Tab-separated table of C-alpha atoms in Angstrom:
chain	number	residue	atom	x	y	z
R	1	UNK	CA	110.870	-25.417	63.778
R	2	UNK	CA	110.825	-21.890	65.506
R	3	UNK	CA	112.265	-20.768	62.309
R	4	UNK	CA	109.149	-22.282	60.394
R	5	UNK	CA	106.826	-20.896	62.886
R	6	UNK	CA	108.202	-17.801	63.165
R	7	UNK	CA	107.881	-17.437	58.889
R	8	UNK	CA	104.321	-18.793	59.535
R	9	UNK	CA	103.442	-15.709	62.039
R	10	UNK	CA	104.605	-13.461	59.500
R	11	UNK	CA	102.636	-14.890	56.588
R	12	UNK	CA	99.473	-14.725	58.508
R	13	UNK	CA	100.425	-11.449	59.668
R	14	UNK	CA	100.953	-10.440	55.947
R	15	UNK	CA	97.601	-11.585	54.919
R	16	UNK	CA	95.550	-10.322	57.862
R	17	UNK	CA	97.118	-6.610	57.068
R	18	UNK	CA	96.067	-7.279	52.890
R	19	UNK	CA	92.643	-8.466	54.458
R	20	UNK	CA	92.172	-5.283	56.147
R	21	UNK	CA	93.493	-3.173	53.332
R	22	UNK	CA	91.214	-4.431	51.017
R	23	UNK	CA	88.460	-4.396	53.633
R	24	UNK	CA	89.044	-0.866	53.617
R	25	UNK	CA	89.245	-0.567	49.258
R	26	UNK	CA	85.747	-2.356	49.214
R	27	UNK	CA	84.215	0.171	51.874
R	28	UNK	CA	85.093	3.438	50.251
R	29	UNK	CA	84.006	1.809	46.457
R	30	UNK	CA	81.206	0.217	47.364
R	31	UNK	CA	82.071	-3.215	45.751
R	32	UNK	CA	80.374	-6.315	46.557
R	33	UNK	CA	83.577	-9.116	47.703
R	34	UNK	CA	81.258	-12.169	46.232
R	35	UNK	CA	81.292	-10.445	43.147
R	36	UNK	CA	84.684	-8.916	42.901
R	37	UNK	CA	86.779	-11.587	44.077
R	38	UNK	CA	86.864	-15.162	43.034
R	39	UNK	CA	85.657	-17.092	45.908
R	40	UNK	CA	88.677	-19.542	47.492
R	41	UNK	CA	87.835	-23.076	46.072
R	42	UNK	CA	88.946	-26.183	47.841
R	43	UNK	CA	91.594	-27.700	45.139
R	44	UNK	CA	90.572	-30.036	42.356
R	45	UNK	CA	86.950	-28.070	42.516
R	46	UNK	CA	85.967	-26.396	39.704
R	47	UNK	CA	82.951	-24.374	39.830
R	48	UNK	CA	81.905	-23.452	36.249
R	49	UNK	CA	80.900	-19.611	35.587
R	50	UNK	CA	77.380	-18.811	36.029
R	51	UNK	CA	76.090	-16.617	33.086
R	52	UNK	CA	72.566	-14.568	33.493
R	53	UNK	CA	69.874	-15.721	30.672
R	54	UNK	CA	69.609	-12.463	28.788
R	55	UNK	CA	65.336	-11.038	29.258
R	56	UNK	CA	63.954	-11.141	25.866
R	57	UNK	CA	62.227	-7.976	24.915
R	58	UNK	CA	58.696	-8.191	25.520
R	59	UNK	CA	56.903	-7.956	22.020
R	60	UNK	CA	53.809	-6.195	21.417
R	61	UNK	CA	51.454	-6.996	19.034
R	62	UNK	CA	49.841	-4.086	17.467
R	63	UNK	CA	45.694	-4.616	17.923
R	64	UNK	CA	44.433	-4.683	14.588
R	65	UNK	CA	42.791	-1.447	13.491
R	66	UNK	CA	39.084	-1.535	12.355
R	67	UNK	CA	38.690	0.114	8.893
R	68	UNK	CA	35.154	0.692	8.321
R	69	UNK	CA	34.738	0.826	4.268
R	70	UNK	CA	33.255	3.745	2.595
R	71	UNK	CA	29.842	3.926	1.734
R	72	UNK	CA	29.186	3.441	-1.662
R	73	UNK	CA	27.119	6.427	-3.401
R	74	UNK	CA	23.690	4.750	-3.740
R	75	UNK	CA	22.136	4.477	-7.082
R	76	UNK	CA	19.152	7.387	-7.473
R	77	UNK	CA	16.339	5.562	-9.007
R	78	UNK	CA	15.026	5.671	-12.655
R	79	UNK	CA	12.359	8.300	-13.178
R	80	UNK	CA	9.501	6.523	-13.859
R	81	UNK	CA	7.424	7.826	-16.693
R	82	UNK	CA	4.737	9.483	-16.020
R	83	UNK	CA	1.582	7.171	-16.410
R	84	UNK	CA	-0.811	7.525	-19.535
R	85	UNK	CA	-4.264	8.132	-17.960
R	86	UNK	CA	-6.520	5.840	-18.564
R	87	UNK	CA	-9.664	5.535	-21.140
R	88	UNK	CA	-12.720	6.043	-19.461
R	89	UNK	CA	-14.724	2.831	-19.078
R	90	UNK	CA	-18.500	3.089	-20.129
R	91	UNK	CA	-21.353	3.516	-17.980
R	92	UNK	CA	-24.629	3.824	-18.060
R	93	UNK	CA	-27.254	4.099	-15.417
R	94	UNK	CA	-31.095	4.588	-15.957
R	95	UNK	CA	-33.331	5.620	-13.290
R	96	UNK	CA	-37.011	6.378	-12.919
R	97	UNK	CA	-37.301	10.332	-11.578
R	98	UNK	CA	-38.221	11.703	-9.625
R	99	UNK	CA	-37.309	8.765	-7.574
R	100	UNK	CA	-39.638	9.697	-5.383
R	101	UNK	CA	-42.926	12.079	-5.036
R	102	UNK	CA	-46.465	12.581	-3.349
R	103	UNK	CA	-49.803	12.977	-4.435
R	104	UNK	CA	-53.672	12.743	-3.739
R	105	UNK	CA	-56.440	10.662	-5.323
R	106	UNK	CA	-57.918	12.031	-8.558
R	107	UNK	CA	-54.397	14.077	-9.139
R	108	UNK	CA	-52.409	13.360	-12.025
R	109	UNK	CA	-48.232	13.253	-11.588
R	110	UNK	CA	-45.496	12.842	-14.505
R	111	UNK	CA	-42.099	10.808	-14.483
R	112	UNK	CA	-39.938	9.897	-17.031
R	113	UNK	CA	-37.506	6.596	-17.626
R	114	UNK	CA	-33.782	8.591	-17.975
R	115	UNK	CA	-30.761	7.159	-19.126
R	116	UNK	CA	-27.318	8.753	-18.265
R	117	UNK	CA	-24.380	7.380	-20.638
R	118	UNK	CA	-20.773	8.315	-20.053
R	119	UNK	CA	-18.000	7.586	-22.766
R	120	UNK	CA	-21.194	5.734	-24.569
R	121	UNK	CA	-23.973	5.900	-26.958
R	122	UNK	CA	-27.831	4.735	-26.787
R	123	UNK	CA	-29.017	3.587	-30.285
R	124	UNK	CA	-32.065	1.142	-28.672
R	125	UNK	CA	-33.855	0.225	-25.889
R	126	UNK	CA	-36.309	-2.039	-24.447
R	127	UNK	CA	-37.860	-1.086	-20.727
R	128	UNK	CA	-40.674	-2.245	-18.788
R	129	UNK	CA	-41.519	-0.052	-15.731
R	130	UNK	CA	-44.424	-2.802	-13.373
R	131	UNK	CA	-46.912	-0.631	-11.488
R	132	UNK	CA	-50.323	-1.135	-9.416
R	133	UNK	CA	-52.732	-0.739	-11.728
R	134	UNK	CA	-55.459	-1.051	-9.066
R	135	UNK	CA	-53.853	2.692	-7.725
R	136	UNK	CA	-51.916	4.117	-11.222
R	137	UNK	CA	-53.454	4.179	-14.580
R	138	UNK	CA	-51.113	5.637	-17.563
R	139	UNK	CA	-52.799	8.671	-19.146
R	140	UNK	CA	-50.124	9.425	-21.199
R	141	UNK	CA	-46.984	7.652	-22.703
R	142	UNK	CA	-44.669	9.689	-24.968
R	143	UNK	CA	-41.652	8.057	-26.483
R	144	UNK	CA	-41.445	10.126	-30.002
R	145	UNK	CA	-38.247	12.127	-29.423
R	146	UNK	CA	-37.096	9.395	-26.758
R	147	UNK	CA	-33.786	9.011	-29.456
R	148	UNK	CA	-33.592	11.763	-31.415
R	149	UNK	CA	-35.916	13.369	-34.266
R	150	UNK	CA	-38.157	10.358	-35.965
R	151	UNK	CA	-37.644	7.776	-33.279
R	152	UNK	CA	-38.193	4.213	-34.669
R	153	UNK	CA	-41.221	2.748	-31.303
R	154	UNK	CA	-41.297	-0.584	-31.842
R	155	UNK	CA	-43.323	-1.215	-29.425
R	156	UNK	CA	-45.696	1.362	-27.249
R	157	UNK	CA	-48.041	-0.812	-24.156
R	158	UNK	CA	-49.408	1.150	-21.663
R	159	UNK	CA	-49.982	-1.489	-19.377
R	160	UNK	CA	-53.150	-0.344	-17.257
R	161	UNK	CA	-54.631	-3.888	-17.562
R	162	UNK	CA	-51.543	-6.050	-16.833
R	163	UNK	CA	-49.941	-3.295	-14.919
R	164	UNK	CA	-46.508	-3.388	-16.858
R	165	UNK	CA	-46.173	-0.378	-19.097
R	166	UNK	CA	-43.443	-1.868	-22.129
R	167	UNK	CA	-41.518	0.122	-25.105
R	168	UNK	CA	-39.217	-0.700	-27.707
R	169	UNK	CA	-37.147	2.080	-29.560
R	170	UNK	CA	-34.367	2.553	-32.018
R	171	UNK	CA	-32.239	5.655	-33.027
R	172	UNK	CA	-32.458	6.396	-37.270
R	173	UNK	CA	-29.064	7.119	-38.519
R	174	UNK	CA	-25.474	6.987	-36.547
R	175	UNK	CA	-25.453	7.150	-33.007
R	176	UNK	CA	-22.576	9.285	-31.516
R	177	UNK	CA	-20.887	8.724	-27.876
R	178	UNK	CA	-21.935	11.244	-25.099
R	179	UNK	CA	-22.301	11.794	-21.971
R	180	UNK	CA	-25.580	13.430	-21.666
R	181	UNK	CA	-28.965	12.191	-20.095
R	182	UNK	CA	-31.658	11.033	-22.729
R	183	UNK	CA	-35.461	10.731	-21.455
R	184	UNK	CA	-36.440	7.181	-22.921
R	185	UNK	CA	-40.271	7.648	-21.805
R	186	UNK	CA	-42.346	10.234	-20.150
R	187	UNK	CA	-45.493	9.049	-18.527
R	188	UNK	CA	-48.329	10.820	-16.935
R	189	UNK	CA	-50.083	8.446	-14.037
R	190	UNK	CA	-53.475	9.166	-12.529
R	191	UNK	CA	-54.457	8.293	-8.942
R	192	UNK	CA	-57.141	6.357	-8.811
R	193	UNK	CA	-59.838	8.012	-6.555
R	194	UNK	CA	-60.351	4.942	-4.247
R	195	UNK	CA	-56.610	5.095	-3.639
R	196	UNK	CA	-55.476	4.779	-0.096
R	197	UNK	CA	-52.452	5.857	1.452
R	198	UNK	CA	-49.020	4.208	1.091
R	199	UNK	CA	-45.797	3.754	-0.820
R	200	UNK	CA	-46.851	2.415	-4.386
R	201	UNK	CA	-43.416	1.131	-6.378
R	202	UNK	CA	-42.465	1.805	-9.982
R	203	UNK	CA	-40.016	-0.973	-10.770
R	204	UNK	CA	-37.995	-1.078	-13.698
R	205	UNK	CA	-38.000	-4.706	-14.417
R	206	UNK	CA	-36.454	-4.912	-17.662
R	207	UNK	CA	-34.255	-2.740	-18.925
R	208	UNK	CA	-32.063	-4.101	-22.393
R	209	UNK	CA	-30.233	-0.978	-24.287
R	210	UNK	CA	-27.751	-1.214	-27.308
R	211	UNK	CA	-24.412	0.930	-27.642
R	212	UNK	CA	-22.924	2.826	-30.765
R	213	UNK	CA	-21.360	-0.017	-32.553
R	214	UNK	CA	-22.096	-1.562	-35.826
R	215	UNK	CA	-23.461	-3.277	-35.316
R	216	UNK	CA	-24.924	-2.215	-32.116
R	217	UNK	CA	-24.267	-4.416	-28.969
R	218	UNK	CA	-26.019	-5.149	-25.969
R	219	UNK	CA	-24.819	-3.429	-22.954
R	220	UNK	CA	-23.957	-4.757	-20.099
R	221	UNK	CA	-23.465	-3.191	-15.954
R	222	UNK	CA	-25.877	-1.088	-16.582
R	223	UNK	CA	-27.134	0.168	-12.946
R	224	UNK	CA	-30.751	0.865	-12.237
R	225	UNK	CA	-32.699	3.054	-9.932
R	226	UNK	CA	-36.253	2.697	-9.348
R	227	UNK	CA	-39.035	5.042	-8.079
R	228	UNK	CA	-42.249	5.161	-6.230
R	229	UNK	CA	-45.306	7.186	-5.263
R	230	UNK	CA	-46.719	8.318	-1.954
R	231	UNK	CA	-50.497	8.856	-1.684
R	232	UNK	CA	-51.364	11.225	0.707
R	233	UNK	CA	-54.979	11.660	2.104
C-alpha cells in the first residue's frame, strides 16, 4: 500500500510538472488549450467533431443598365409642289356715279350707269334707275356708244312721268373679256325749281346683263351701288 501510494505521488507529481510545462508552451505561442488539446471526455462519451458551415459568398446582382435607343433620323417631308394659281372668278359691279353730288333748283347735273367687269364681258343689258320725278326730270338720255360703235337700244324710256328711267341694249358682233369700265347710260337731270332741300335717291332697281358666251348668259353676283342727289338752297 505505501508502495502504491508512493507510485501514486509520483504520477501526480509527473503530470502536475507536464501541466506546467505546457502551461508555459501555450503562453509563449499564444495557443488557445480548448482548441489545441482534445478536451478529457468521461469514458464511453463520444462527442462528435463540430465542423464550421462554410459563409457563402455574397452574390451581387449587377443592376441592369438602361440603354436608351438611338434616335431614328426623321423623315424630311415631301416638297410640296408649288400651287397653280388660281383662275380669276368673274365679277362685275355697276354703280350709279358720282354716287353722290349737290345742286340747286333750276341747275342741271349729269351721271352715268357704269359697269366694271373683271375676267368678263358685257354683250347686253337691261337697267332701270327709279327717281322723284316731282324733284328730277331727265333732259337727256344717251345710250348710243353704251356697247361699242352701233349699239343695238332696245329700249330707250325716260321715265319723267312714272319716274323710272328703263333701257335695253345689245353689243353687234363678238364680245371680248375685259376688265375695263363701260358707261351703260349717261343722263342729264334737271332740278325742278320748286325743289326743296334734301337727299333725293337714284336707285338702280333692275339691273339684268349678259356675259360673252354663245350664246350669251345671264349673269349672276353682280353687286350694285346706288346714288343720290343733295339739293341745296
Amino acid at each position: 500500500m505505501i508502495l502504491d501510494r508512493k507510485a501514486a505521488k509520483i504520477v501526480l507529481s509527473t503530470m502536475a510538472v507536464c501541466l506546467t510545462v505546457l502551461a508555459v508552451f501555450l503562453a509563449i505561442t499564444g495557443k488557445d488549450i480548448t482548441t489545441s488539446t482534445a478536451t478529457a471526455q468521461e469514458p464511453g462519451i463520444i462527442t462528435p467533431a463540430v465542423t464550421s458551415n462554410p459563409v457563402s459568398p455574397i452574390r451581387t446582382t449587377p443592376a441592369p443598365q438602361k440603354t436608351t435607343p438611338a434616335a431614328s433620323p426623321t423623315p424630311s417631308p415631301a416638297e410640296k409642289p408649288l400651287d397653280a394659281p388660281s383662275p380669276q372668278l368673274p365679277s362685275l359691279d355697276i354703280y350709279v356715279s358720282p354716287s353722290s353730288q349737290k345742286a340747286s333748283p333750276g341747275q342741271e347735273i349729269s351721271v352715268s350707269v357704269t359697269a366694271k367687269a373683271v375676267n368678263c364681258g358685257i354683250s347686253g343689258s337691261e337697267i332701270s334707275v327709279k327717281f322723284d320725278p316731282a324733284v328730277l326730270q331727265v333732259a337727256e338720255l344717251n345710250v348710243d356708244d353704251a356697247l361699242g360703235s352701233n349699239t343695238i337700244i332696245a329700249v330707250k324710256e325716260t321715265g319723267n312721268q312714272s319716274g323710272i328711267l328703263r333701257c335695253a341694249l345689245a353689243r353687234r358682233g363678238t364680245t371680248q373679256i375685259s376688265a375695263s369700265e363701260e358707261i351703260l347710260a349717261r343722263i342729264k337731270f334737271r332740278i325742278a325749281d320748286w325743289a326743296k332741300t334734301g337727299s333725293y335717291n337714284l336707285t338702280l332697281t333692275e339691273v339684268k346683263l349678259t356675259n360673252e358666251k354663245d350664246p350669251p348668259q345671264t349673269m349672276t353676283g353682280v353687286e350694285i351701288h346706288n346714288g343720290s342727289i343733295e339739293i341745296v338752297p
